[in-house]
Short mmCIF file of C-alpha atoms and ligand atoms in Angstrom, two decimals:
data_model
loop_
_atom_site.label_atom_id
_atom_site.label_comp_id
_atom_site.label_asym_id
_atom_site.label_seq_id
_atom_site.Cartn_x
_atom_site.Cartn_y
_atom_site.Cartn_z
CA UNK A 9 25.69 13.27 4.77
CA UNK A 10 27.56 16.44 5.88
CA UNK A 11 28.82 16.84 2.31
CA UNK A 12 25.29 16.46 0.94
CA UNK A 13 23.42 19.05 3.03
CA UNK A 14 23.60 22.66 1.84
CA UNK A 15 21.55 25.83 2.03
CA UNK A 16 19.59 24.55 -0.99
CA UNK A 17 18.70 21.12 0.38
CA UNK A 18 14.95 20.48 0.35
CA UNK A 19 13.14 18.71 3.18
CA UNK A 20 10.76 15.76 2.81
CA UNK A 21 9.02 14.73 6.03
CA UNK A 22 7.35 11.66 7.46
CA UNK A 23 4.73 12.37 10.11
CA UNK A 24 3.34 9.59 12.29
CA UNK A 25 3.55 8.07 15.74
CA UNK A 26 5.21 5.74 16.58
CA UNK A 27 7.67 6.26 13.72
CA UNK A 28 11.25 5.61 14.81
CA UNK A 29 11.16 2.02 13.46
CA UNK A 30 10.33 3.13 9.88
CA UNK A 31 12.51 2.02 6.99
CA UNK A 32 11.31 4.92 4.78
CA UNK A 33 14.08 7.40 5.82
CA UNK A 34 16.75 4.88 4.81
CA UNK A 35 15.01 4.06 1.53
CA UNK A 36 14.53 7.68 0.41
CA UNK A 37 17.88 9.04 1.62
CA UNK A 38 19.75 6.19 -0.11
CA UNK A 39 17.84 6.95 -3.32
CA UNK A 40 18.54 10.73 -3.08
CA UNK A 41 22.23 10.01 -2.54
CA UNK A 42 22.39 7.51 -5.42
CA UNK A 43 20.84 10.00 -7.87
CA UNK A 44 22.66 13.05 -6.42
CA UNK A 45 19.35 14.77 -5.61
CA UNK A 46 19.47 17.65 -3.13
CA UNK A 47 16.80 16.43 -0.69
CA UNK A 48 16.77 15.04 2.82
CA UNK A 49 14.02 12.80 4.30
CA UNK A 50 13.37 13.02 8.04
CA UNK A 51 10.84 11.34 10.36
CA UNK A 52 8.87 13.44 12.86
CA UNK A 53 6.96 11.99 15.80
CA UNK A 54 3.63 13.73 15.12
CA UNK A 55 0.17 12.59 16.20
CA UNK A 56 -3.25 14.01 15.43
CA UNK A 57 -2.98 16.70 18.12
CA UNK A 58 0.03 18.32 16.46
CA UNK A 59 -1.13 17.62 12.90
CA UNK A 60 -2.75 20.94 12.03
CA UNK A 61 0.24 22.95 13.29
CA UNK A 62 2.62 20.62 11.46
CA UNK A 63 0.86 21.16 8.13
CA UNK A 64 0.82 24.93 8.77
CA UNK A 65 4.57 24.63 9.40
CA UNK A 66 5.03 22.74 6.11
CA UNK A 67 3.26 25.60 4.34
CA UNK A 68 5.20 28.30 6.18
CA UNK A 69 8.54 26.62 5.42
CA UNK A 70 7.42 25.67 1.89
CA UNK A 71 8.74 22.12 2.25
CA UNK A 72 8.38 19.94 -0.86
CA UNK A 73 6.33 17.19 0.71
CA UNK A 74 5.84 14.46 3.24
CA UNK A 75 4.76 10.93 3.88
CA UNK A 76 1.94 10.41 6.34
CA UNK A 77 1.35 7.31 8.41
CA UNK A 78 -0.86 6.26 11.33
CA UNK A 79 -2.70 7.82 13.08
CA UNK A 80 -2.69 10.74 10.62
CA UNK A 81 -3.58 9.02 7.33
CA UNK A 82 -7.34 9.39 7.68
CA UNK A 83 -7.29 12.85 9.28
CA UNK A 84 -4.74 14.93 7.35
CA UNK A 85 -7.03 15.57 4.35
CA UNK A 86 -8.77 18.29 6.42
CA UNK A 87 -5.67 20.47 6.22
CA UNK A 88 -4.84 19.96 2.53
CA UNK A 89 -6.02 21.83 -0.59
CA UNK A 90 -6.65 18.92 -2.96
CA UNK A 91 -6.86 15.13 -3.05
CA UNK A 92 -6.00 12.66 -5.81
CA UNK A 93 -8.97 10.56 -7.01
CA UNK A 94 -7.56 7.50 -5.18
CA UNK A 95 -7.04 9.43 -1.92
CA UNK A 96 -10.59 10.76 -2.20
CA UNK A 97 -12.02 7.25 -2.71
CA UNK A 98 -9.89 5.72 0.08
CA UNK A 99 -10.50 8.53 2.55
CA UNK A 100 -6.78 8.33 3.33
CA UNK A 101 -3.54 10.09 2.44
CA UNK A 102 0.01 8.74 2.75
CA UNK A 103 1.82 11.33 0.60
CA UNK A 104 1.64 15.13 0.47
CA UNK A 105 3.07 17.11 -2.44
CA UNK A 106 3.52 20.86 -2.12
CA UNK A 107 3.35 22.63 -5.50
CA UNK A 108 4.07 26.29 -4.81
CA UNK A 109 1.86 26.40 -1.74
CA UNK A 110 -0.88 24.07 -3.03
CA UNK A 111 -0.86 20.91 -0.91
CA UNK A 112 -2.22 17.76 -2.60
CA UNK A 113 -2.87 14.49 -0.76
CA UNK A 114 -2.17 11.20 -2.53
CA UNK A 115 -2.33 7.55 -1.51
CA UNK A 116 0.46 5.46 -3.03
CA UNK A 117 -0.14 2.08 -1.30
CA UNK A 118 -2.41 0.86 -4.08
CA UNK A 119 -0.10 2.25 -6.78
CA UNK A 120 2.71 0.42 -4.99
CA UNK A 121 0.84 -2.89 -5.10
CA UNK A 122 -0.11 -2.55 -8.77
CA UNK A 123 3.44 -1.49 -9.73
CA UNK A 124 4.92 -4.44 -7.83
CA UNK A 125 2.70 -6.83 -9.82
CA UNK A 126 3.88 -5.21 -13.05
CA UNK A 127 7.50 -5.44 -11.94
CA UNK A 128 6.98 -9.17 -11.26
CA UNK A 129 5.60 -9.61 -14.80
CA UNK A 130 2.00 -10.05 -13.62
CA UNK A 131 -0.88 -8.41 -15.53
CA UNK A 132 -4.33 -8.37 -13.91
CA UNK A 133 -5.86 -5.51 -15.94
CA UNK A 134 -9.22 -6.59 -17.41
CA UNK A 135 -9.21 -9.69 -15.19
CA UNK A 136 -10.76 -10.81 -11.90
CA UNK A 137 -9.14 -10.65 -8.45
CA UNK A 138 -10.15 -12.09 -5.09
CA UNK A 139 -8.79 -10.03 -2.21
CA UNK A 140 -9.17 -10.60 1.51
CA UNK A 141 -9.11 -7.51 3.72
CA UNK A 142 -10.99 -4.32 4.48
CA UNK A 143 -8.43 -2.24 6.35
CA UNK A 144 -6.32 0.66 5.10
CA UNK A 145 -4.00 -1.34 2.86
CA UNK A 146 -6.77 -3.51 1.40
CA UNK A 147 -8.91 -0.46 0.58
CA UNK A 148 -6.00 1.27 -1.18
CA UNK A 149 -5.38 -1.81 -3.33
CA UNK A 150 -9.07 -2.29 -4.16
CA UNK A 151 -9.43 1.38 -5.18
CA UNK A 152 -6.27 1.42 -7.32
CA UNK A 153 -7.09 -1.91 -8.96
CA UNK A 154 -10.54 -0.61 -9.93
CA UNK A 155 -9.12 2.72 -11.18
CA UNK A 156 -6.43 0.88 -13.19
CA UNK A 157 -8.99 -1.31 -14.98
CA UNK A 158 -9.18 -4.61 -13.12
CA UNK A 159 -12.51 -5.95 -14.40
CA UNK A 160 -13.88 -7.61 -11.27
CA UNK A 161 -12.96 -7.63 -7.58
CA UNK A 162 -14.37 -10.06 -5.02
CA UNK A 163 -13.66 -8.79 -1.52
CA UNK A 164 -13.81 -11.07 1.50
CA UNK A 165 -13.51 -10.01 5.14
CA UNK A 166 -14.54 -11.42 8.45
CA UNK A 167 -17.50 -9.66 10.09
CA UNK A 168 -15.43 -7.46 12.38
CA UNK A 169 -15.21 -3.68 12.75
CA UNK A 170 -13.59 -3.43 9.29
CA UNK A 171 -16.52 -4.99 7.39
CA UNK A 172 -18.39 -1.66 7.16
CA UNK A 173 -15.30 -0.12 5.48
CA UNK A 174 -15.56 -2.71 2.74
CA UNK A 175 -19.27 -1.97 2.32
CA UNK A 176 -18.37 1.70 1.80
CA UNK A 177 -15.61 0.80 -0.66
CA UNK A 178 -18.00 -1.37 -2.69
CA UNK A 179 -20.56 1.44 -2.79
CA UNK A 180 -18.00 4.05 -3.91
CA UNK A 181 -16.35 1.83 -6.53
CA UNK A 182 -19.72 0.89 -8.00
CA UNK A 183 -20.60 4.58 -8.27
CA UNK A 184 -17.27 5.87 -9.57
CA UNK A 185 -15.74 3.07 -11.66
CA UNK A 186 -16.79 0.39 -14.15
CA UNK A 187 -15.33 -2.38 -12.02
CA UNK A 188 -17.67 -5.17 -10.84
CA UNK A 189 -17.19 -5.27 -7.06
CA UNK A 190 -18.76 -7.69 -4.58
CA UNK A 191 -18.29 -8.26 -0.85
CA UNK A 192 -18.59 -11.57 1.00
CA UNK A 193 -18.17 -12.84 4.54
CA UNK A 194 -14.84 -14.64 4.92
CA UNK A 195 -16.57 -17.39 6.91
CA UNK A 196 -18.43 -18.44 3.73
CA UNK A 197 -15.74 -20.86 2.59
CA UNK A 198 -17.77 -22.33 -0.29
CA UNK A 199 -18.11 -18.84 -1.76
CA UNK A 200 -14.42 -18.15 -1.16
CA UNK A 201 -13.46 -21.31 -3.07
CA UNK A 202 -15.87 -20.47 -5.89
CA UNK A 203 -14.61 -16.87 -6.28
CA UNK A 204 -10.96 -17.93 -6.18
CA UNK A 205 -11.66 -20.55 -8.88
CA UNK A 206 -12.75 -17.81 -11.32
CA UNK A 207 -10.01 -15.29 -10.38
CA UNK A 208 -6.49 -14.94 -11.80
CA UNK A 209 -5.13 -13.73 -8.46
CA UNK A 210 -5.73 -14.19 -4.73
CA UNK A 211 -4.41 -11.40 -2.50
CA UNK A 212 -4.07 -11.43 1.26
CA UNK A 213 -4.37 -7.81 2.45
CA UNK A 214 -4.94 -8.61 6.14
CA UNK A 215 -2.45 -8.99 8.97
CA UNK A 216 -3.02 -12.77 8.99
CA UNK A 217 0.40 -14.36 8.46
CA UNK A 218 2.43 -11.83 10.43
CA UNK A 219 2.91 -11.56 14.19
CA UNK A 220 0.83 -12.23 16.27
CA UNK A 221 -0.90 -14.29 13.53
CA UNK A 222 2.34 -15.67 12.04
CA UNK A 223 2.02 -19.22 10.70
CA UNK A 224 -1.75 -18.79 10.12
CA UNK A 225 -3.92 -18.56 7.03
CA UNK A 226 -7.70 -18.57 6.58
CA UNK A 227 -7.35 -20.74 3.45
CA UNK A 228 -8.34 -24.17 4.81
CA UNK A 229 -6.31 -26.35 2.43
CA UNK A 230 -4.39 -26.33 -0.89
CA UNK A 231 -7.46 -27.50 -2.83
CA UNK A 232 -8.57 -23.81 -2.78
CA UNK A 233 -5.56 -22.98 -4.98
CA UNK A 234 -4.38 -24.14 -8.41
CA UNK A 235 -1.18 -23.98 -10.48
CA UNK A 236 -2.11 -21.01 -12.64
CA UNK A 237 -3.47 -18.94 -9.72
CA UNK A 238 -1.23 -16.03 -8.72
CA UNK A 239 -1.03 -15.85 -4.92
CA UNK A 240 0.10 -12.60 -3.39
CA UNK A 241 0.52 -11.53 0.22
CA UNK A 242 1.08 -7.93 1.27
CA UNK A 243 2.71 -9.12 4.51
CA UNK A 244 6.51 -8.96 4.15
CA UNK A 245 7.64 -10.13 7.56
CA UNK A 246 8.02 -13.08 7.35
CA UNK A 247 8.85 -13.00 3.64
CA UNK A 248 7.14 -16.35 3.16
CA UNK A 249 3.83 -16.43 5.01
CA UNK A 250 1.80 -19.58 5.65
CA UNK A 251 -0.35 -18.62 2.64
CA UNK A 252 2.66 -18.35 0.31
CA UNK A 253 4.00 -21.65 1.65
CA UNK A 254 0.66 -23.33 0.91
CA UNK A 255 0.67 -21.77 -2.58
CA UNK A 256 4.05 -23.33 -3.29
CA UNK A 257 2.81 -26.70 -2.00
CA UNK A 258 -0.21 -26.38 -4.31
CA UNK A 259 2.18 -25.78 -7.23
CA UNK A 260 1.19 -22.13 -7.86
CA UNK A 261 3.69 -20.84 -10.39
CA UNK A 262 3.56 -17.19 -9.37
CA UNK A 263 3.66 -15.88 -5.81
CA UNK A 264 4.57 -12.45 -4.45
CA UNK A 265 5.22 -11.15 -0.93
CA UNK A 266 4.66 -7.59 0.34
CA UNK A 267 8.18 -6.25 -0.17
CA UNK A 268 7.44 -5.04 -3.69
CA UNK A 269 4.38 -3.07 -2.54
CA UNK A 270 6.49 -1.46 0.20
CA UNK A 271 9.22 -0.48 -2.27
CA UNK A 272 6.90 0.79 -4.99
CA UNK A 273 4.64 2.84 -2.69
CA UNK A 274 7.83 4.69 -1.76
CA UNK A 275 8.94 4.91 -5.38
CA UNK A 276 5.63 6.51 -6.39
CA UNK A 277 5.96 9.19 -3.70
CA UNK A 278 9.64 9.72 -4.56
CA UNK A 279 8.75 10.45 -8.18
CA UNK A 280 5.95 12.84 -7.18
CA UNK A 281 8.40 14.92 -5.08
CA UNK A 282 11.49 14.81 -7.29
CA UNK A 283 10.15 14.19 -10.80
CA UNK A 284 12.69 11.33 -11.06
CA UNK A 285 12.05 7.58 -10.94
CA UNK A 286 13.51 5.82 -7.91
CA UNK A 287 16.52 3.62 -8.84
CA UNK A 288 14.54 0.42 -8.28
CA UNK A 289 17.17 -2.24 -8.97
CA UNK A 290 19.69 -0.43 -6.71
CA UNK A 291 17.08 -0.15 -3.93
CA UNK A 292 16.25 -3.86 -4.20
CA UNK A 293 19.93 -4.62 -3.75
CA UNK A 294 20.62 -2.40 -0.75
CA UNK A 295 17.32 -3.20 1.00
CA UNK A 296 17.71 -6.92 0.16
CA UNK A 297 14.30 -7.08 -1.50
CA UNK A 298 13.34 -10.37 -3.16
CA UNK A 299 9.80 -11.48 -3.91
P1 NAD B 307 -5.76 -2.67 9.31
O1 NAD B 307 -5.63 -2.80 10.78
O2 NAD B 307 -6.28 -1.40 8.72
O3 NAD B 307 -6.68 -3.89 8.75
C1 NAD B 307 -6.57 -5.18 9.28
C2 NAD B 307 -7.31 -6.18 8.38
O4 NAD B 307 -6.98 -7.50 8.83
C3 NAD B 307 -8.82 -6.09 8.43
O5 NAD B 307 -9.35 -6.40 7.15
C4 NAD B 307 -9.20 -7.18 9.44
O6 NAD B 307 -10.53 -7.64 9.28
C5 NAD B 307 -8.19 -8.24 9.07
N1 NAD B 307 -7.93 -9.21 10.13
C6 NAD B 307 -7.32 -8.99 11.31
N2 NAD B 307 -7.24 -10.13 12.02
C7 NAD B 307 -7.82 -11.09 11.26
C8 NAD B 307 -8.04 -12.50 11.44
N3 NAD B 307 -7.64 -13.13 12.54
N4 NAD B 307 -8.66 -13.18 10.43
C9 NAD B 307 -9.05 -12.54 9.31
N5 NAD B 307 -8.87 -11.22 9.09
C10 NAD B 307 -8.26 -10.51 10.05
O7 NAD B 307 -4.32 -3.00 8.75
P2 NAD B 307 -3.64 -2.52 7.37
O8 NAD B 307 -2.93 -1.26 7.60
O9 NAD B 307 -4.65 -2.60 6.27
O10 NAD B 307 -2.53 -3.66 7.19
C11 NAD B 307 -2.87 -5.01 6.94
C12 NAD B 307 -1.59 -5.81 6.70
O11 NAD B 307 -0.92 -5.31 5.57
C13 NAD B 307 -0.56 -5.73 7.85
O12 NAD B 307 0.00 -7.00 7.99
C14 NAD B 307 0.47 -4.76 7.34
O13 NAD B 307 1.77 -5.03 7.84
C15 NAD B 307 0.43 -5.04 5.85
N6 NAD B 307 0.81 -3.87 5.03
C16 NAD B 307 1.76 -4.04 4.08
C17 NAD B 307 2.12 -2.98 3.27
C18 NAD B 307 3.17 -3.16 2.23
O14 NAD B 307 3.69 -2.16 1.72
N7 NAD B 307 3.50 -4.38 1.85
C19 NAD B 307 1.50 -1.72 3.43
C20 NAD B 307 0.52 -1.59 4.41
C21 NAD B 307 0.18 -2.67 5.20
#
């Protein structure tokens, strides 16, 4: 590292709290080193109270950009100059790019999910998806899928505090895209079965399947699935969730865990800052990513 840092080295930040557990610094610094790019990526413990000053600092120091995580994702837009269409629709930002003093907010979670599908040889453009979830990650995927040209999205969520988010997403996507979008209560299992039966892919974009809900799935039994259904889970710890296990039991030929989304959301931000594609195969190797 000492050999890499010079007076020219550019800073990329990550602002969130808590943040010390994040794997993003390792991912980006390994990629900079591999490509010989003169950047360093550092995590800063920043919450909403310090957010405005932090962004002013970014401007004053003219740093190239930053990632943004909780609790700042839905607040930081106030301090930026522009938003990408996806960030605007999601009401959330996870990446800031500074182009000569103009700060643009992007959201790369949905791009990450769609790129991971592509990398796994899965094409859902022009087709129908059933996705469960109405939180931050689910919204980003729904927005990007609609922007990318997925023809129809059936969203399911339980009637908790996130349900209203999904209602907003449906409203915005109907207004701004040509995608057919519908929302259903996750407790309507007959509807869930029916929508899955006409979809090419089922996506879990909730925390069900990871701690403290590890070993659980809301899919009652394998009869909801079929061999040619793609089953994808954005949870990556464990790598094989109860849903993915059930999919294998049901004979589903294609399954995907959340590691690809994690890698490709980083890759999208990396390319926005550096103009260079992340060395994906190398990153998969050193981060031990298999999906
Ligand atoms: P969030 O808190 O914003 O949303 C939580 C979602 O889970 C909501 O839709 C909620 O209704 C649903 N939910 C919670 N408990 C449930 C239950 N018992 N039954 C049914 N639904 C339930 O969270 P988020 O940031 O959107 O993250 C959701 C999951 O996605 C987490 O497991 C997170 O680790 C994972 N994630 C993965 C990536 C990736 O890159 N692979 C990125 C972001 C998030």
